[in-house]
Tab-separated table of C-alpha atoms and ligand atoms in Angstrom:
chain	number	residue	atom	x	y	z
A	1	UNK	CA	17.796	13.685	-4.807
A	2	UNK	CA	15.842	10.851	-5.876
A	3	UNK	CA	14.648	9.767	-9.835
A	4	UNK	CA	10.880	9.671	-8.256
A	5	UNK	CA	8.607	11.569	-6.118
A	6	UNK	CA	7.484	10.861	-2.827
A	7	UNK	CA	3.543	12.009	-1.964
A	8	UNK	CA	3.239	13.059	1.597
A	9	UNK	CA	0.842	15.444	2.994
A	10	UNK	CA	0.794	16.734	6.952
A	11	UNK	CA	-2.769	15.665	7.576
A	12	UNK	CA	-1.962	11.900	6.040
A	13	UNK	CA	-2.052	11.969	10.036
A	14	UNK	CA	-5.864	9.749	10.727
A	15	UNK	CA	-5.951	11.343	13.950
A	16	UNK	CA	-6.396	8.214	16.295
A	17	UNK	CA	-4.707	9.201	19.511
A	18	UNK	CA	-3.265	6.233	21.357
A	19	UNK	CA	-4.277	2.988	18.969
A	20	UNK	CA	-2.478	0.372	17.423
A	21	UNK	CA	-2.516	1.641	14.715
A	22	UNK	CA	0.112	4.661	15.278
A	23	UNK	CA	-1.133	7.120	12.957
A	24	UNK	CA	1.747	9.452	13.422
A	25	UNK	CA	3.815	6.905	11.534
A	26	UNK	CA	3.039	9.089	8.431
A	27	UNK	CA	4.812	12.036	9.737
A	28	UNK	CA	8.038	10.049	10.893
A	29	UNK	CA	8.486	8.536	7.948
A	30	UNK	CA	8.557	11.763	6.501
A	31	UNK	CA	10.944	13.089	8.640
A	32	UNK	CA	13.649	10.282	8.686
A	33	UNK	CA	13.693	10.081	5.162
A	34	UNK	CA	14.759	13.750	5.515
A	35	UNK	CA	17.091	13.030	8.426
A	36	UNK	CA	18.488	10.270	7.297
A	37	UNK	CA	18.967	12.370	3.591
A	38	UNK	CA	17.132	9.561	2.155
A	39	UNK	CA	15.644	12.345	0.335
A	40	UNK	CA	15.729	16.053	0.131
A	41	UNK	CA	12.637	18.361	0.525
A	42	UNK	CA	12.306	18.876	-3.716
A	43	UNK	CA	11.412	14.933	-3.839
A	44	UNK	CA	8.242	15.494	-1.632
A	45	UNK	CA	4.387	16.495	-3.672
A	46	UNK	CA	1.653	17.516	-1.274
A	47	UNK	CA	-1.522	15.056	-3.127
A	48	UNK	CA	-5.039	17.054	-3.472
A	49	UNK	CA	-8.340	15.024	-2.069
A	50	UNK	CA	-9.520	12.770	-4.383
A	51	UNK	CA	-12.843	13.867	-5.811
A	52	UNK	CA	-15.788	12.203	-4.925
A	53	UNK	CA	-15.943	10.911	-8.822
A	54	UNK	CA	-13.041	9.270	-8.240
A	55	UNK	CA	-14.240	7.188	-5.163
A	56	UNK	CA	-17.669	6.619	-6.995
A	57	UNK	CA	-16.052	4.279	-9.291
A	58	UNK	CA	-15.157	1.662	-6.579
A	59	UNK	CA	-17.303	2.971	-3.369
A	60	UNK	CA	-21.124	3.254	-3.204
A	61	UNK	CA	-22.625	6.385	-2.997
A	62	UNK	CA	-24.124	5.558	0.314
A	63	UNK	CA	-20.853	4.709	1.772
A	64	UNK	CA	-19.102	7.778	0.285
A	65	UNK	CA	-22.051	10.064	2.102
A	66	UNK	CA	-21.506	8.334	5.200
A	67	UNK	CA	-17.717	9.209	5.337
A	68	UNK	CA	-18.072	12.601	4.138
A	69	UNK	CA	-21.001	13.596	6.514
A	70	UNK	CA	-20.074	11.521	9.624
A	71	UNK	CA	-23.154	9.164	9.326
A	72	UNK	CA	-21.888	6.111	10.134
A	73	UNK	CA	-23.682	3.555	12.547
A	74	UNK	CA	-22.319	2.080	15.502
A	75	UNK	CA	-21.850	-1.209	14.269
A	76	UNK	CA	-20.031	0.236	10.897
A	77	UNK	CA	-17.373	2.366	13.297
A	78	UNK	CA	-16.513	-1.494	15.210
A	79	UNK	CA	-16.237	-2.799	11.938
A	80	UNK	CA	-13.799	-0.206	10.995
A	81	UNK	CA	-12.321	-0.159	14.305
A	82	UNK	CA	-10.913	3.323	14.465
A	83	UNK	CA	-12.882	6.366	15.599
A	84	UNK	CA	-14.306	8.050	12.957
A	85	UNK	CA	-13.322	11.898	12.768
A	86	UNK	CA	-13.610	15.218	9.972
A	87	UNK	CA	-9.402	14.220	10.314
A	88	UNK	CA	-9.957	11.043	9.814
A	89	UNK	CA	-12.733	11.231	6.281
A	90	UNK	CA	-10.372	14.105	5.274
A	91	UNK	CA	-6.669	11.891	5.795
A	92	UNK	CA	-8.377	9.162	3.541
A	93	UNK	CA	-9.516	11.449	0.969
A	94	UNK	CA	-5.879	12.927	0.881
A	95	UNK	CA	-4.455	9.558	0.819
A	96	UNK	CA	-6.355	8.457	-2.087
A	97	UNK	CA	-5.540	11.722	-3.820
A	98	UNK	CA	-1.786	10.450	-3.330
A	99	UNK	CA	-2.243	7.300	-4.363
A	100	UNK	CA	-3.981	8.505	-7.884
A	101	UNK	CA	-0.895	11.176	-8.120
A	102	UNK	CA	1.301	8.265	-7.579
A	103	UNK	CA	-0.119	6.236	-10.318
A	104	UNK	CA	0.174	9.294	-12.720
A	105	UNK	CA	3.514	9.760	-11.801
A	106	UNK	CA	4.826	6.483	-11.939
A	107	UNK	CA	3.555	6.110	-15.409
A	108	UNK	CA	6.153	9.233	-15.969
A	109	UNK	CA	9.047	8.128	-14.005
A	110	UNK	CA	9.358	4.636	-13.042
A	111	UNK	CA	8.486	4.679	-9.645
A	112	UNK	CA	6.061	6.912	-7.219
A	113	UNK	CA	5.827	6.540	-3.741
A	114	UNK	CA	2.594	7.182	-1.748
A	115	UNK	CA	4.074	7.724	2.218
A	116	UNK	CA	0.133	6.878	3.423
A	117	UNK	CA	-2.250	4.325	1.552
A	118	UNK	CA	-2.402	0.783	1.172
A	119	UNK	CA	-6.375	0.701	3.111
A	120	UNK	CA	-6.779	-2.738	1.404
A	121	UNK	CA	-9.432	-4.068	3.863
A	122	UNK	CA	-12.308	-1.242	2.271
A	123	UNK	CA	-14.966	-2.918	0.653
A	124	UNK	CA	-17.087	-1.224	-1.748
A	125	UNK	CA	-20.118	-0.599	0.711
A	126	UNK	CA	-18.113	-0.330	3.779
A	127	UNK	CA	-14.893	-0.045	6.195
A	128	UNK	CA	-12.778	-2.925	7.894
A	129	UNK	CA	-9.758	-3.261	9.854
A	130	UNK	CA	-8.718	0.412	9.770
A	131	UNK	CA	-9.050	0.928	6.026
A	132	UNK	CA	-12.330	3.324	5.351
A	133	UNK	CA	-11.796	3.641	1.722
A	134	UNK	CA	-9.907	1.619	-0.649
A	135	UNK	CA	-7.140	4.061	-1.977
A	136	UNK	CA	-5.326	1.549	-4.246
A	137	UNK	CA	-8.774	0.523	-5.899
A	138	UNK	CA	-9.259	3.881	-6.476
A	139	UNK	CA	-5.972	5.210	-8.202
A	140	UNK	CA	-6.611	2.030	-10.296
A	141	UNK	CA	-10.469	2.931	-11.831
A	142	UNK	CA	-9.233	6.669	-11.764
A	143	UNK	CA	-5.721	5.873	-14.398
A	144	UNK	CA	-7.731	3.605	-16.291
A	145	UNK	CA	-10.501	5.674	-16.554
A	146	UNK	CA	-7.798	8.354	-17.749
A	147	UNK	CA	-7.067	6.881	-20.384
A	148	UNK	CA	-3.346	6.162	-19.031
A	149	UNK	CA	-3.186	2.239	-18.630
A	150	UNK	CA	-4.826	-0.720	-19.238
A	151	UNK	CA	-4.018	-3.484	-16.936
A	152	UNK	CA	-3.113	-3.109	-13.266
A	153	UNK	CA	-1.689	-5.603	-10.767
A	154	UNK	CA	-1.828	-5.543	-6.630
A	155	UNK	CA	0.941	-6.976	-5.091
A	156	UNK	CA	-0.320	-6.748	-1.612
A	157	UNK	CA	2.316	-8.360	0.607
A	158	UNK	CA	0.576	-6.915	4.050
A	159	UNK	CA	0.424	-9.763	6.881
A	160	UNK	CA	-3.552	-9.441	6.116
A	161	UNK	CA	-5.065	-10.948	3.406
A	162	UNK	CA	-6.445	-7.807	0.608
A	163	UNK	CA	-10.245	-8.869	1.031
A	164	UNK	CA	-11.445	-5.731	-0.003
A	165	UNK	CA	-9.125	-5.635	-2.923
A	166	UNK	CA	-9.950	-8.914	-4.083
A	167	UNK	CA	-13.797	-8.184	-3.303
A	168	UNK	CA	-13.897	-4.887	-5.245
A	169	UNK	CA	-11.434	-6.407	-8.059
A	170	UNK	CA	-13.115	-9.906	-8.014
A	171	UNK	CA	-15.373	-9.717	-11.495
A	172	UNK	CA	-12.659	-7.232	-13.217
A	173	UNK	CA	-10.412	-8.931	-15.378
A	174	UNK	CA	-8.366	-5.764	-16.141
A	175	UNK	CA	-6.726	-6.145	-12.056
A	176	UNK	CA	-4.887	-8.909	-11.033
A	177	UNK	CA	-4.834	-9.291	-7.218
A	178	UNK	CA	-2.116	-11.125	-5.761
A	179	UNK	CA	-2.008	-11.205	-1.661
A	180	UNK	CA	0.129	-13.048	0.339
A	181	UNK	CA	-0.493	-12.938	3.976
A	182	UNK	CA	-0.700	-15.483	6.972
A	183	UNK	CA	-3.255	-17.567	6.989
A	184	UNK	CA	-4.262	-17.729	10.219
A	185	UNK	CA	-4.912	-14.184	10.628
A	186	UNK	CA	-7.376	-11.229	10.656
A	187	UNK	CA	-9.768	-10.989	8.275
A	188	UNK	CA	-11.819	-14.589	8.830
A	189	UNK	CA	-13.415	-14.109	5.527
A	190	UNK	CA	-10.451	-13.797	2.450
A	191	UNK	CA	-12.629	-13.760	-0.814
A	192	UNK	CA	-10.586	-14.691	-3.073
A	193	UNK	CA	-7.448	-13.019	-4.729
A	194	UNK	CA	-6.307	-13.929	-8.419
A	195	UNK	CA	-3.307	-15.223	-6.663
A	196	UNK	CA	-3.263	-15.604	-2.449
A	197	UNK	CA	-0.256	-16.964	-1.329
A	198	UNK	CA	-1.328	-18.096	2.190
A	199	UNK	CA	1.747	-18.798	4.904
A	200	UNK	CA	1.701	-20.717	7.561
A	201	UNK	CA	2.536	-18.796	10.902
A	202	UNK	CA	6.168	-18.181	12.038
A	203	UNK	CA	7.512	-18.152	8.432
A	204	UNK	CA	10.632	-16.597	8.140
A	205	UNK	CA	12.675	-14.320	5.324
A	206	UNK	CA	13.884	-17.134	3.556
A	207	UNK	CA	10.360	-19.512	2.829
A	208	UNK	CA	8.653	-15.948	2.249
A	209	UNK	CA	10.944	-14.679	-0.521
A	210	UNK	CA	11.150	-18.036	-2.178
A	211	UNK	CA	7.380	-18.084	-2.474
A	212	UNK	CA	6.828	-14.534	-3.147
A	213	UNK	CA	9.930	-13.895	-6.031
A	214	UNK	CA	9.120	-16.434	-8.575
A	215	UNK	CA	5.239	-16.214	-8.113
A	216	UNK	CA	5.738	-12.278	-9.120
A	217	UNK	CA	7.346	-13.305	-11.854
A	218	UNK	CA	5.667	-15.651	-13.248
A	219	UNK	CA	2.432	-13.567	-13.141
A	220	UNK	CA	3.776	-10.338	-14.404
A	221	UNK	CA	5.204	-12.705	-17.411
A	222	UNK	CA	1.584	-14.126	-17.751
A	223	UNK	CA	-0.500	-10.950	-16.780
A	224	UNK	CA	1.900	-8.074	-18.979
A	225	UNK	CA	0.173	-5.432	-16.827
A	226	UNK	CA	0.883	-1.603	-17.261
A	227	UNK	CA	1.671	-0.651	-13.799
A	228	UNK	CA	2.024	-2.519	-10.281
A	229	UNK	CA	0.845	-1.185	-7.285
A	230	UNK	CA	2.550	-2.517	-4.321
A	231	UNK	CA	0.898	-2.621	-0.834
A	232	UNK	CA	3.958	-2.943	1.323
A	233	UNK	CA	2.665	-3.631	4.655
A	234	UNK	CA	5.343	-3.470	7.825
A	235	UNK	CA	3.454	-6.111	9.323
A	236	UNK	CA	5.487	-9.394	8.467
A	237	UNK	CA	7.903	-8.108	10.782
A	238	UNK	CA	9.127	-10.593	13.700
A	239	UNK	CA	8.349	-7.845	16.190
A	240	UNK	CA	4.855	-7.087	14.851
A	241	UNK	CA	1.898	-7.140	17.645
A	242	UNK	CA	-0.951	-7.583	14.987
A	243	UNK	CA	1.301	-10.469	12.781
A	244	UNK	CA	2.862	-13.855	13.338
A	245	UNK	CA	4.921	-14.283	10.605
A	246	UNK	CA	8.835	-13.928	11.704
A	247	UNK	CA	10.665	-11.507	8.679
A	248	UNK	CA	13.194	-9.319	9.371
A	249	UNK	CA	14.169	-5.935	8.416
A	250	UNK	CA	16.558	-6.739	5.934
A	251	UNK	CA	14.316	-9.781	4.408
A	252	UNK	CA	11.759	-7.053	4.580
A	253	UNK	CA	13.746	-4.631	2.651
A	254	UNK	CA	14.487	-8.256	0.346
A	255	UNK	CA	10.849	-8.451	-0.310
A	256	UNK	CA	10.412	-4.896	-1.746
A	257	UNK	CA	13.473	-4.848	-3.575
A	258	UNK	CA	12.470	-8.115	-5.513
A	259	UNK	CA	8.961	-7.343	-6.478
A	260	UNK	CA	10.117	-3.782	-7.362
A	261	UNK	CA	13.023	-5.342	-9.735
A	262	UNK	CA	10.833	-8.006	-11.351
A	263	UNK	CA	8.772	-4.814	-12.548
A	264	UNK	CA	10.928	-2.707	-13.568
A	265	UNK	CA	13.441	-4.494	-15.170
A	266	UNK	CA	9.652	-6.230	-17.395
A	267	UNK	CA	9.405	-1.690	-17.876
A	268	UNK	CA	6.288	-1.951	-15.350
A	269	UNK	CA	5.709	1.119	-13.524
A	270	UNK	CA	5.574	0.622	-9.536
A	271	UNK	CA	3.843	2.547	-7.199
A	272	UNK	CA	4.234	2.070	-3.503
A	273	UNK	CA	1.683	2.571	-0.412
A	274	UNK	CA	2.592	1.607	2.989
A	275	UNK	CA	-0.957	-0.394	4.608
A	276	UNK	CA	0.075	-1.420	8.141
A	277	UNK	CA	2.859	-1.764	10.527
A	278	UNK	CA	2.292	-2.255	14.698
A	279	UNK	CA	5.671	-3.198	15.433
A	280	UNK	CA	6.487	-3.113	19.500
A	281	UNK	CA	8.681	-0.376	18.731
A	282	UNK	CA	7.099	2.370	16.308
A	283	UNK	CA	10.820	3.447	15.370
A	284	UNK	CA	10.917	-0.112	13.783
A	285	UNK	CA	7.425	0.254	11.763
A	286	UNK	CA	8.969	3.838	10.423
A	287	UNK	CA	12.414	2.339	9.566
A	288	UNK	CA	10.638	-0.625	7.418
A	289	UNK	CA	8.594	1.548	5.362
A	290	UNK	CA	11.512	3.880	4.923
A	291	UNK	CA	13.183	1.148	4.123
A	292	UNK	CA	10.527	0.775	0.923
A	293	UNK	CA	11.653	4.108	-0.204
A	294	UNK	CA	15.162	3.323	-0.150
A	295	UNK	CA	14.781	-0.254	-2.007
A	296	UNK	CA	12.914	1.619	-4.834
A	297	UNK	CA	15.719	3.920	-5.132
A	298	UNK	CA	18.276	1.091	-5.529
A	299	UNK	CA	16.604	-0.977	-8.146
A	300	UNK	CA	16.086	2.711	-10.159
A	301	UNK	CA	19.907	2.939	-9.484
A	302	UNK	CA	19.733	-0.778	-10.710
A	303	UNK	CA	18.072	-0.777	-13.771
A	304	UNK	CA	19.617	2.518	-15.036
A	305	UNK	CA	22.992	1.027	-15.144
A	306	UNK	CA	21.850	-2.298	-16.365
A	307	UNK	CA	20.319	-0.400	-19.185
A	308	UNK	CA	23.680	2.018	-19.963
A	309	UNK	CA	25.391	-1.565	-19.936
A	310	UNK	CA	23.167	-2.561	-23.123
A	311	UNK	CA	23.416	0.778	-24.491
B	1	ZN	ZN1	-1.924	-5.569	7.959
């Protein structure tokens, strides 16, 4: 049993058919963290939707009414680049929902892992690169507006630069963004983050940790934020067809477990949210952000004994 929950709900599914984006990823993480007794059925928490108050304090209310009623325009579907669906407005809602649960429930125990999430590319006023509302943003303005924290930081460590994260976060000196990404990659436009760490391509485990590790710490030092949320992408991978950066699983697995100790071993809160992941193989995709659920559950393991070591 693990000393968090994971959020997972069946319809986290965004109902895309054959895509690059391989939306049934949700549902096989799910299942080989079962199968693999990663974690046992009492760990999972179905998330409600999010309610449209919640995605009124980072969306518009025109782009919220186009989601919800299936208004978009042509040219608003390329730039989101999946088909819109009722499965698809209703997955988002769900994973937002997860995402605020998450952030409540980190604030409780530690860590809380979102298995969907991590749509850093929505804007405020519209969709992008897959993302049709931005989930992360959301949990954010909804715990703060709760009353529950303070200060938030994104550690967004997709292949993609976090434009809508930076966008939506840009005047709000309450978030610190930090993205780093490869440079020469989708989106075009990267408004800027509090802290981009752009790569150039083919960068491998060892140039990404050593300018990831002590840039998260130095900023958390600097920042004292009440809670981290961590966009985990799979995308660094070597394998991955939408990245060109050259990490492997196990500097993957590196990367999570490092930003996750730096923030719990300061007593900051993680949460965790998967964003993308279009490995070759889609076994390889599921395994990495599996692999984010198992690296959390070390460094808990981690810091507990560190702490009965004090004590
Ligand atoms: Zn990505």
């Amino acid at each position: 049993m693990l000393p968090f929950k994971v959020i997972y709900h069946p319809r986290y599914d965004l109902n895309l058919g054959a895509h690059v984006f391989p939306s049934q990823k949700f549902r096989l993480i799910y299942e080989l963290l079962l199968r693999d007794n990663i974690a046992a059925p009492e760990d999972f928490l179905d998330p409600m939707p999010a309610c449209d108050a919640d995605l009124l304090r980072v969306h518009t209310p025109e782009w919220v009414s186009k989601l919800k009623n299936g208004k978009l325009t042509a040219s608003e579907i390329m730039k989101l680049e999946v088909p819109y669906s009722p499965e698809l407005a209703q997955a988002v809602w769900l994973a937002a929902g997860g995402s605020i649960l998450a952030g409540t429930l980190a604030l409780r125990d530690g860590f809380a892992c979102n298995l969907s999430g991590g749509f850093h590319h929505a804007h405020a006023n519209h969709g992008e690169g897959f993302c049709a509302i931005n989930d992360v943003a959301i949990a954010i303005r909804r715990v703060q507006s709760d009353g529950a924290i303070e200060k938030a930081i994104v550690v967004d460590t997709d292949v993609h630069h976090g434009n809508g994260t930076a966008d939506i976060f840009r005047d709000d000196s309450s978030v610190f963004t930090l993205s780093i990404h490869q440079e020469n990659n989708y989106p075009a436009y990267k408004p800027p983050s509090d802290l981009d760490l752009p790569l150039d391509d083919g960068v491998d485990d060892e140039e990404y940790l050593a300018t990831l590790l002590p840039a998260v710490a130095r900023v958390l030092d600097d920042f004292c934020p009440d809670i981290l949320f961590y966009v985990g992408g799979a995308d660094p991978y070597e394998e991955d067809q939408l990245g060109g950066l050259r990490l492997s699983k196990s500097g993957l697995k590196a990367r999570d477990k490092g930003v996750f100790f730096a923030a719990r071993s300061r007593g900051i809160p993680v949460v965790t949210t998967l964003a993308g992941g279009y490995a070759r193989r889609v076994e390889d995709t599921v395994r990495i952000h599996a692999n984010t659920i198992v690296a959390a559950n070390e460094v808990a393991g981690e810091i507990r004994s560190a702490r009965h070591a004090v004590s």
